[in-house]
XYZ file of C-alpha atoms in Angstrom:
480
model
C -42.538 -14.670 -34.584
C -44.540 -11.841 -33.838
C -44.002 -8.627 -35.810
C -40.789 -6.392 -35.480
C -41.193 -2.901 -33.925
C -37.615 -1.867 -34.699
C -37.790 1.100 -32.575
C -39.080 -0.878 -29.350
C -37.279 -3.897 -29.457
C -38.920 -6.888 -26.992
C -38.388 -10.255 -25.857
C -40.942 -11.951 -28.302
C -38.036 -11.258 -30.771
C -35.082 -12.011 -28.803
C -33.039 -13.793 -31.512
C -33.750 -11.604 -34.026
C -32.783 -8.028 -32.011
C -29.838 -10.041 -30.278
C -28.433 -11.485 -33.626
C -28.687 -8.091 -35.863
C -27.511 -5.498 -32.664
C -24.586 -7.839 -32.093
C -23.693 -7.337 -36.157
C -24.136 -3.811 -35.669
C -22.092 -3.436 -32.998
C -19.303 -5.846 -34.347
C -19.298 -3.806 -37.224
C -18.924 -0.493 -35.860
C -15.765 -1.402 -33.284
C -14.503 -3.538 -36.751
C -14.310 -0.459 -38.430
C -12.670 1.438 -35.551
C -9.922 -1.600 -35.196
C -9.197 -1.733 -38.826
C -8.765 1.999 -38.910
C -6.228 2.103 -35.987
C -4.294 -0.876 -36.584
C -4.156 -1.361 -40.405
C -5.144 2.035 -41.340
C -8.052 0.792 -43.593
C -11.315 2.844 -43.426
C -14.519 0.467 -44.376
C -16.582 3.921 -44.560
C -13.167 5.888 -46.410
C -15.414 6.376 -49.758
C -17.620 8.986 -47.619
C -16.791 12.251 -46.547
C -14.829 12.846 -43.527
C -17.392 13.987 -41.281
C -19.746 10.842 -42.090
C -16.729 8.319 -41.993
C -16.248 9.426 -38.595
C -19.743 9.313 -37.552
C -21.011 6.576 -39.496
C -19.265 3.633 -36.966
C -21.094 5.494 -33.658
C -24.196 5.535 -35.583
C -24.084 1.819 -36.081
C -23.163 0.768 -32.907
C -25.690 2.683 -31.095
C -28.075 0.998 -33.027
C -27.081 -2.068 -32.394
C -26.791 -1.323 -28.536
C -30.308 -0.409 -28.616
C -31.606 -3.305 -30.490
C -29.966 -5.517 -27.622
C -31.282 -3.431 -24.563
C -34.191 -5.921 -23.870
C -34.627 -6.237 -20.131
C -34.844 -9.536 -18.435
C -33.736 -11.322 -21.754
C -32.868 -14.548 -19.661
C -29.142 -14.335 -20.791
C -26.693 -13.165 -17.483
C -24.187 -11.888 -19.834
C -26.697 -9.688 -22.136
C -28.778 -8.772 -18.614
C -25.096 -7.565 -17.083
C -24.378 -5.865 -20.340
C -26.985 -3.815 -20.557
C -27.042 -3.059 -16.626
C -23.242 -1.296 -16.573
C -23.264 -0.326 -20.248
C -26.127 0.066 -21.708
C -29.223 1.118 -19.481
C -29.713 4.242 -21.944
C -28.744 6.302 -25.104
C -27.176 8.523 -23.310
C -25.137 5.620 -22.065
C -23.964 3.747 -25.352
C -23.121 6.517 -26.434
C -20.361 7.029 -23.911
C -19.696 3.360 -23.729
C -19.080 3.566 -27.764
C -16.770 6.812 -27.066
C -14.738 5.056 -24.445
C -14.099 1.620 -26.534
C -13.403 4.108 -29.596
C -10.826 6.204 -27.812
C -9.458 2.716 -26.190
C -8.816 1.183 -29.703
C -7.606 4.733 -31.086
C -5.274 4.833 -28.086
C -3.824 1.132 -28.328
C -1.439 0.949 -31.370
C 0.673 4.573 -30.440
C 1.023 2.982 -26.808
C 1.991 -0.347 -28.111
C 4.018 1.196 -30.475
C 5.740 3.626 -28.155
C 6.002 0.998 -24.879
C 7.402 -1.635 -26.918
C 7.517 -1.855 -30.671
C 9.646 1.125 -31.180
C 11.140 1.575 -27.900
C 14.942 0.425 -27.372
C 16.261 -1.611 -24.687
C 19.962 -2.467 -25.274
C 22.501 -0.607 -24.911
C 24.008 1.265 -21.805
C 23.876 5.035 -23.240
C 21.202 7.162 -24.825
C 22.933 6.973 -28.112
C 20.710 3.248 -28.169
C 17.592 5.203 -27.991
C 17.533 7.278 -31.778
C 13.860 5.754 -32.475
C 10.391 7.302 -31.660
C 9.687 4.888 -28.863
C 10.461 4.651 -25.111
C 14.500 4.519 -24.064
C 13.571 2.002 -21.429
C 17.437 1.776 -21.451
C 17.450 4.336 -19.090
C 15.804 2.671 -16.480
C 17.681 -0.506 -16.834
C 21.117 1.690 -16.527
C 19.807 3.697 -13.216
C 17.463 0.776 -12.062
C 19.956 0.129 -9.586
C 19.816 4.009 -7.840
C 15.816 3.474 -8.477
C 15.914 0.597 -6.023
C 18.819 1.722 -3.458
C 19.214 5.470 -3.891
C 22.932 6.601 -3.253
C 23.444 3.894 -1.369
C 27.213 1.963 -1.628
C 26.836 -0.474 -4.412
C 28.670 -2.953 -2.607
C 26.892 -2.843 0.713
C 23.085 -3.048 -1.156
C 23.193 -6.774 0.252
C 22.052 -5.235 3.191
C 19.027 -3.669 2.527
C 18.037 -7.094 0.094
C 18.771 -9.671 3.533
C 16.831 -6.807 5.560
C 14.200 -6.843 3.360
C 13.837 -11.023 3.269
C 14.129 -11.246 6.486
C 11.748 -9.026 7.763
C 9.185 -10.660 4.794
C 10.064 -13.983 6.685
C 9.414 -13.186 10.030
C 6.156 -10.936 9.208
C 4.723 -14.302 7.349
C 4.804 -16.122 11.141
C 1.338 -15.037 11.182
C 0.201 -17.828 7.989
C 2.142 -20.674 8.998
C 1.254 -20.600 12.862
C -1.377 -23.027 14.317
C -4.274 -22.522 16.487
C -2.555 -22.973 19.354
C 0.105 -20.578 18.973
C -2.215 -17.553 16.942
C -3.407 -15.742 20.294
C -0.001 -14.812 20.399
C 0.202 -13.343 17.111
C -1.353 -9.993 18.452
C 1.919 -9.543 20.205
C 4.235 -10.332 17.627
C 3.373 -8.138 15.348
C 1.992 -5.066 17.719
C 5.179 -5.646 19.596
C 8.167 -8.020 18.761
C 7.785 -7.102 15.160
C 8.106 -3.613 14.976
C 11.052 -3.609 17.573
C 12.942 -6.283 15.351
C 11.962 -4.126 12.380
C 13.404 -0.740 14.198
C 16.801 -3.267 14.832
C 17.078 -4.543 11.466
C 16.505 -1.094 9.597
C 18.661 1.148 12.017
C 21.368 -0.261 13.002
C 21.781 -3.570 10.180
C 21.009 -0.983 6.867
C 23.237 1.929 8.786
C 25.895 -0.542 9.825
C 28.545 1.080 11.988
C 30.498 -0.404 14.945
C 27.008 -0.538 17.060
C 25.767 -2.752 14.399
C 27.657 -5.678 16.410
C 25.750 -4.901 19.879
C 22.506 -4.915 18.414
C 22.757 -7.666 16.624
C 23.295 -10.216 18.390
C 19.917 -9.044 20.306
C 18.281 -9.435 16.657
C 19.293 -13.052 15.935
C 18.666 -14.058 19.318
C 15.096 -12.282 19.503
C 14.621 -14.089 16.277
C 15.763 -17.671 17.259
C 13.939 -17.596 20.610
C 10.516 -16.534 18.565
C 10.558 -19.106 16.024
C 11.463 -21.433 18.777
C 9.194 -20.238 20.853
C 6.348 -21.458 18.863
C 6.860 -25.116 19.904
C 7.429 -25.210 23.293
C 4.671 -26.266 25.742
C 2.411 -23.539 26.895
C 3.302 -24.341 30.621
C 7.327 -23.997 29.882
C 6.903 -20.676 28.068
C 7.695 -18.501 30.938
C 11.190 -19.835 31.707
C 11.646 -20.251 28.148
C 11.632 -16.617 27.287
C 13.125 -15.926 31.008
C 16.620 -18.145 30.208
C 16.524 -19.024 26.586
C 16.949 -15.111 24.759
C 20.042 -14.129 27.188
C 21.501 -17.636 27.107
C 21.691 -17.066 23.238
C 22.786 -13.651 23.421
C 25.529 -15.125 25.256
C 26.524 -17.399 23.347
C 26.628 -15.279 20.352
C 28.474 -12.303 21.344
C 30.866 -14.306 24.055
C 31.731 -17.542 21.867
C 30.783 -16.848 18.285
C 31.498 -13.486 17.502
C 33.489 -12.665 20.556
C 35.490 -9.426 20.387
C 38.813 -11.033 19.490
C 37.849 -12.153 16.149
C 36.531 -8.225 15.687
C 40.069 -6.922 16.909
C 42.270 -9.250 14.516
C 40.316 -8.716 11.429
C 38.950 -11.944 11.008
C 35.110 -10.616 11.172
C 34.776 -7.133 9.715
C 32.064 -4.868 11.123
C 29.849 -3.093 8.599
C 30.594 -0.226 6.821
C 28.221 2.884 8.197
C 25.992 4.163 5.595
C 24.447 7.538 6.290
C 20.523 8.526 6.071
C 21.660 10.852 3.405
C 22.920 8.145 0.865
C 19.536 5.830 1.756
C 16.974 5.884 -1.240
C 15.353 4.778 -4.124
C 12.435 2.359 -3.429
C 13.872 0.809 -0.644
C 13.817 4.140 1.278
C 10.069 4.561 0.169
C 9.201 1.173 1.755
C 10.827 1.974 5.002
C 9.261 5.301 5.556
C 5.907 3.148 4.575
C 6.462 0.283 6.724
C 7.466 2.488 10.493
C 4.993 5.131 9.445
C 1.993 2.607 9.349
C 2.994 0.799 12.269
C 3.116 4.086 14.583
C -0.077 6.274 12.717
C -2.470 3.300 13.441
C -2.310 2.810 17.018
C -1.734 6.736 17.398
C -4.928 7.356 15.600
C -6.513 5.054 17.418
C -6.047 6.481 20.807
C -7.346 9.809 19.393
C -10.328 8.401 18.128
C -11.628 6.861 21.763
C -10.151 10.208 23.044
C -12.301 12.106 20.802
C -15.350 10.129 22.014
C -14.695 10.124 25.570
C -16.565 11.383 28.149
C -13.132 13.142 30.190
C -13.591 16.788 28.760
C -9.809 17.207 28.560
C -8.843 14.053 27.081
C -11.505 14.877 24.596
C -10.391 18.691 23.489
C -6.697 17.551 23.230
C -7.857 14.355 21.062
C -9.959 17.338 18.701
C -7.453 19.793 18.633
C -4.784 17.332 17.648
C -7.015 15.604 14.931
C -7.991 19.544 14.039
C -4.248 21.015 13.683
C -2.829 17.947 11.692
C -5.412 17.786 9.351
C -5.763 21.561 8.766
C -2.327 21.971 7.251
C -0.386 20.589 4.916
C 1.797 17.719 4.704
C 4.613 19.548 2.803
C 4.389 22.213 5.405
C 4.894 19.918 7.796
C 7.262 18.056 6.625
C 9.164 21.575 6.606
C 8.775 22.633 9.610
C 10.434 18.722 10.840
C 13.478 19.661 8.863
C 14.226 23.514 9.372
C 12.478 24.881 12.207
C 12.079 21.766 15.076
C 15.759 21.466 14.890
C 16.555 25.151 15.937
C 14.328 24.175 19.294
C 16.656 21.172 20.582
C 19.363 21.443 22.571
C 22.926 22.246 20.663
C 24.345 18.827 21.243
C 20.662 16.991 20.502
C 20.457 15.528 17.247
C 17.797 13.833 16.160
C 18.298 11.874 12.649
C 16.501 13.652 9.260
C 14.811 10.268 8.584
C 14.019 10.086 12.117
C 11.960 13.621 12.037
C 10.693 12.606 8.725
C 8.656 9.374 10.061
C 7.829 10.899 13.075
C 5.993 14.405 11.101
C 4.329 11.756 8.496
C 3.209 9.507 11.214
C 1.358 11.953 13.153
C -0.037 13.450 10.055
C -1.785 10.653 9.163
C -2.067 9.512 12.520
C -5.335 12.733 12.453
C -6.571 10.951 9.007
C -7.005 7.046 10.662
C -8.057 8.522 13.635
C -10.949 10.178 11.970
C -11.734 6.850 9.808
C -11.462 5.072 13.093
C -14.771 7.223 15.142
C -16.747 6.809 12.212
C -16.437 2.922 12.780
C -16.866 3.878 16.319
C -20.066 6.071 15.544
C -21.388 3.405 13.166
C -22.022 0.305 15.982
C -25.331 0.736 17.240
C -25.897 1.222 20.844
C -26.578 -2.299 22.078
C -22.940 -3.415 21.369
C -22.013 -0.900 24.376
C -24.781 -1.893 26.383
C -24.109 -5.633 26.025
C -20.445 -4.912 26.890
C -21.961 -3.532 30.066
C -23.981 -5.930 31.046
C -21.595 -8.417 30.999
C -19.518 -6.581 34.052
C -17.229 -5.704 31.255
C -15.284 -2.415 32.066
C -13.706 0.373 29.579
C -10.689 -0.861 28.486
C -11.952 -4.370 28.104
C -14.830 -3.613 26.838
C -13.387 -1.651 23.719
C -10.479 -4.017 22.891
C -12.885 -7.289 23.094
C -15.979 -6.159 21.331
C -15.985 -2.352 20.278
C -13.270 -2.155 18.099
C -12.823 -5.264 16.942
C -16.296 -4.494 15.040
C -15.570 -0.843 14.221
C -11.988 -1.810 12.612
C -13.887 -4.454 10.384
C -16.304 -1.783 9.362
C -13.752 0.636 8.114
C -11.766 -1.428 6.464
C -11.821 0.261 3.518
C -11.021 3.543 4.730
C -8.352 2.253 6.563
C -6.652 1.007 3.422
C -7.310 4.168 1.882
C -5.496 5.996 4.198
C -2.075 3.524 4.159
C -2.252 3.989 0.300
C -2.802 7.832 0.538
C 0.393 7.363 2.865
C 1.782 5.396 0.958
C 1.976 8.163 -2.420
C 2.899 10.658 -0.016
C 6.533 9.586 0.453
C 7.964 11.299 -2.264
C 7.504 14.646 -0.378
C 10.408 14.249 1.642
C 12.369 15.689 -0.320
C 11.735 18.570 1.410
C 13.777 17.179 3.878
C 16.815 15.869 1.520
C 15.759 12.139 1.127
C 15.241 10.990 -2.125
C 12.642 7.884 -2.597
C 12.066 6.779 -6.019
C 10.734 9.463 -7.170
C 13.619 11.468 -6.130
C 15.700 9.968 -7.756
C 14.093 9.934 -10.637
C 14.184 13.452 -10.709
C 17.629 13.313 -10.083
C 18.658 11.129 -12.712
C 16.770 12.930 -15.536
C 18.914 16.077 -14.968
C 21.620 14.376 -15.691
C 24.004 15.794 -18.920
C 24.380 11.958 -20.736
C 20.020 11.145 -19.664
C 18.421 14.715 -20.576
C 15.202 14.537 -22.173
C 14.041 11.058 -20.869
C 11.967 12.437 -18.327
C 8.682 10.515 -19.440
C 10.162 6.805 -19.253
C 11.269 8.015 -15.697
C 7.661 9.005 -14.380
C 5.738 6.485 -16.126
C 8.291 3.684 -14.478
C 7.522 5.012 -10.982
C 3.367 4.906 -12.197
C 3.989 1.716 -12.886
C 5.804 1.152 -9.410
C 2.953 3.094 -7.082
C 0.204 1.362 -9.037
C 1.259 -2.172 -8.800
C 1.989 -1.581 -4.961
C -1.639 0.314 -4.264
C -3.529 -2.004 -6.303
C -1.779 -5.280 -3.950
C -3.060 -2.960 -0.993
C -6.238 -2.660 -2.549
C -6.817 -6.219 -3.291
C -5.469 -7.726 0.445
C -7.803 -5.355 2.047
C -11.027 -6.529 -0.075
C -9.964 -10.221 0.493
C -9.510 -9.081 4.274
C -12.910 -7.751 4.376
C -14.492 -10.868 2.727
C -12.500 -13.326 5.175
C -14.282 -11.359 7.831
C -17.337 -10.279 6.239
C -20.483 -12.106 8.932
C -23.803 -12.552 8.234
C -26.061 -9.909 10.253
């Protein structure tokens, strides 16, 4: 061993350095974990000032004792990379991991040791911890809004069913997958836009529609095994002939008339809410901003000059105001320009003003995929007699979409956290309702368990987002 230069520490001396830092720094967070949790101060016998200085002191030492580059372990290497690459930078790493251990037992405490969740009043919740009582007696509004208790089956079958048929896309072959562009650009949106308008709102036009939606259904998952070569006819004969059947000799109209088969109940936009209401102004909002924004973005970069000052000014007015302004104008002043016996559905105007807001946003994300593909991807399109049209849906942007991946998924979860702003319009999502529920007389005061339930709620959903569209960029991540 050669001889110790404390202040430069090097690889000759590995062991040593690694061995006595790692004390160091054990010690330091030690004292830090004994003072939070079991109130008992190693350093207590000093004065204030050095007790609380003392355990920083020690573990920056001992995080510069271990930053040795290229020590030949990955872990200390990594360590030292993120962590530890300075003074400057232990010392906030020792700041954060103090304030994280500080932090830990009042959270504990207040989340769960202390907090009360029995009961079905606030006279349960008399300790210093969370009333998470609260949110187990107005889960129920959290998830469905106003919506009739008895009628929430609904929205659950909706829900399940359109999770079913939007999973065709995992279970289908190879055979069958060039279809799946289709489905989901096409059949699945429309069966969506059945399910959620006239199933959730029920009403006497509930029964014409849906015998549409269980035939569209049938003849889909049907669909997927019958020989290319009988497809035509298939779809031509098979779709009525169940229709038919349904409406004619299962639920014909005599059942209806003698009460044998109720009809649903109708359920007004109005009473629709709660986290269910959040994931249907998600859901139709994605599916119409995306392809909207994407014609903008090829408009923006075309050569027509018309096509291409409508495509900026539209991309230029949406994005220059904001969406609360918007959202406004949908529910107060477009009204006053339709016709007096025009009505067009709150909800309705709602999706429609969010949609083309961010409709401006993925367009934008969308050219800079565009602008990003180098020139020979246009000129090879060219060359191989390729036109336009074909030329952009075949190789342009399939490319540019898998370059702006992320962006894209930024967008749907800035979308995403923007739903609670219509209440401007009188809908109340989750967040809504929260707000509702805390002004309650017999609730007052239990704002906090409220907000940090719907944190919980956005975070869990964005973070899913988040991880599907890193494990879609891997699955589609090529070599260059």
């Amino acid at each position: 061993m050669s001889k110790i230069n404390f202040l430069r520490p090097d690889k000759e001396n590995l062991n040593t350095f690694l061995y006595l830092g790692s004390l160091l720094f054990f010690v330091s967070v030690l004292d830090v974990f004994l003072n939070s949790f079991f109130n008992v101060n190693i350093t207590g016998f000093l004065p204030t000032l050095l007790s609380f200085v003392i355990p920083l002191v020690i573990g920056f030492i001992g995080l510069h004792f271990i930053r040795i580059e290229h020590s030949g372990y990955k872990f200390l290497d990594s360590l030292n990379k993120n962590i530890n690459t300075n003074g400057f930078n232990a010392v906030l790493s020792l700041l954060i991991i103090f304030v994280i251990i500080k932090a830990t037992p009042p959270i504990l405490s207040w989340f769960f040791v202390d907090a009360s969740f029995a009961g079905d009043s606030k006279d349960v919740c008399s300790g210093s911890g969370a009333c998470w009582t609260y949110i187990k007696v107005w889960f129920n509004r959290f998830m469905y809004g106003m919506y009739p208790n008895a009628e929430q089956w609904r929205i659950n079958l909706s829900f399940i069913s359109l999770a079913l048929l939007g999973s065709v896309g995992y279970f289908a072959t190879e055979k069958f997958k060039k279809y799946l562009t289709l489905y989901y650009v096409v059949i699945y949106p429309f069966i969506a836009f059945l399910f959620i308008f006239f199933f959730i709102s029920g009403g006497p036009v509930f029964f014409d529609f849906s015998y549409g939606i269980i035939a569209a259904v049938i003849s889909i998952i049907l669909g997927f095994f019958i020989p290319s070569r009988f497809k035509f006819y298939y779809f031509l004969i098979v779709p009525l002939t169940i229709y038919i059947v349904l409406k004619y000799f299962v639920f014909y109209e005599e059942l209806i008339e003698l009460g044998k088969l109720d009809g649903l109940n109708w359920v007004e936009t109005g009473a629709w809410g709660g986290l269910s209401l959040t994931f249907i102004i998600s859901f139709f909002c994605l599916i119409f901003c995306f392809p909207i924004g994407m014609a903008f973005a090829l408009g923006r970069r075309s050569d027509l000059p018309l096509i291409r000052y409508i495509s900026v000014g539209f991309i230029e007015f949406w994005r220059g105001v904001p969406l609360i302004t918007v959202l406004f104008m949908s529910a107060v002043m477009f009204p006053m320009f339709l016709p007096e016996d025009f009505f067009i559905d709150k909800l309705v105007r709602a999706i429609i003003a969010i949609s083309l807001f961010e409709a401006a946003y993925v367009a934008e994300v969308i050219r800079g995929g565009l602008q990003a593909l180098p020139r020979g991807q246009y000129e090879a399109a060219k060359s191989l007699g390729m036109g336009y049209w074909k030329s952009h849906f075949f190789i342009i942007l399939p490319q540019a979409l898998k370059i702006v991946i992320p962006g894209i998924t930024n967008t749907f979860i800035a979308l995403f956290k923007d739903t609670p702003l219509v209440f401007v319009v009188g809908l109340l999502e989750i967040l809504g309702m929260i707000n509702l529920a805390k002004t309650n007389p017999n609730w007052l005061g239990l704002a906090t368990e409220g907000y940090v339930f719907a944190a919980f709620v956005y975070w869990a959903f964005c973070f899913w987002m988040s991880r599907y569209s890193l494990k879609l960029e891997n699955r589609l991540k090529t070599s260059n």
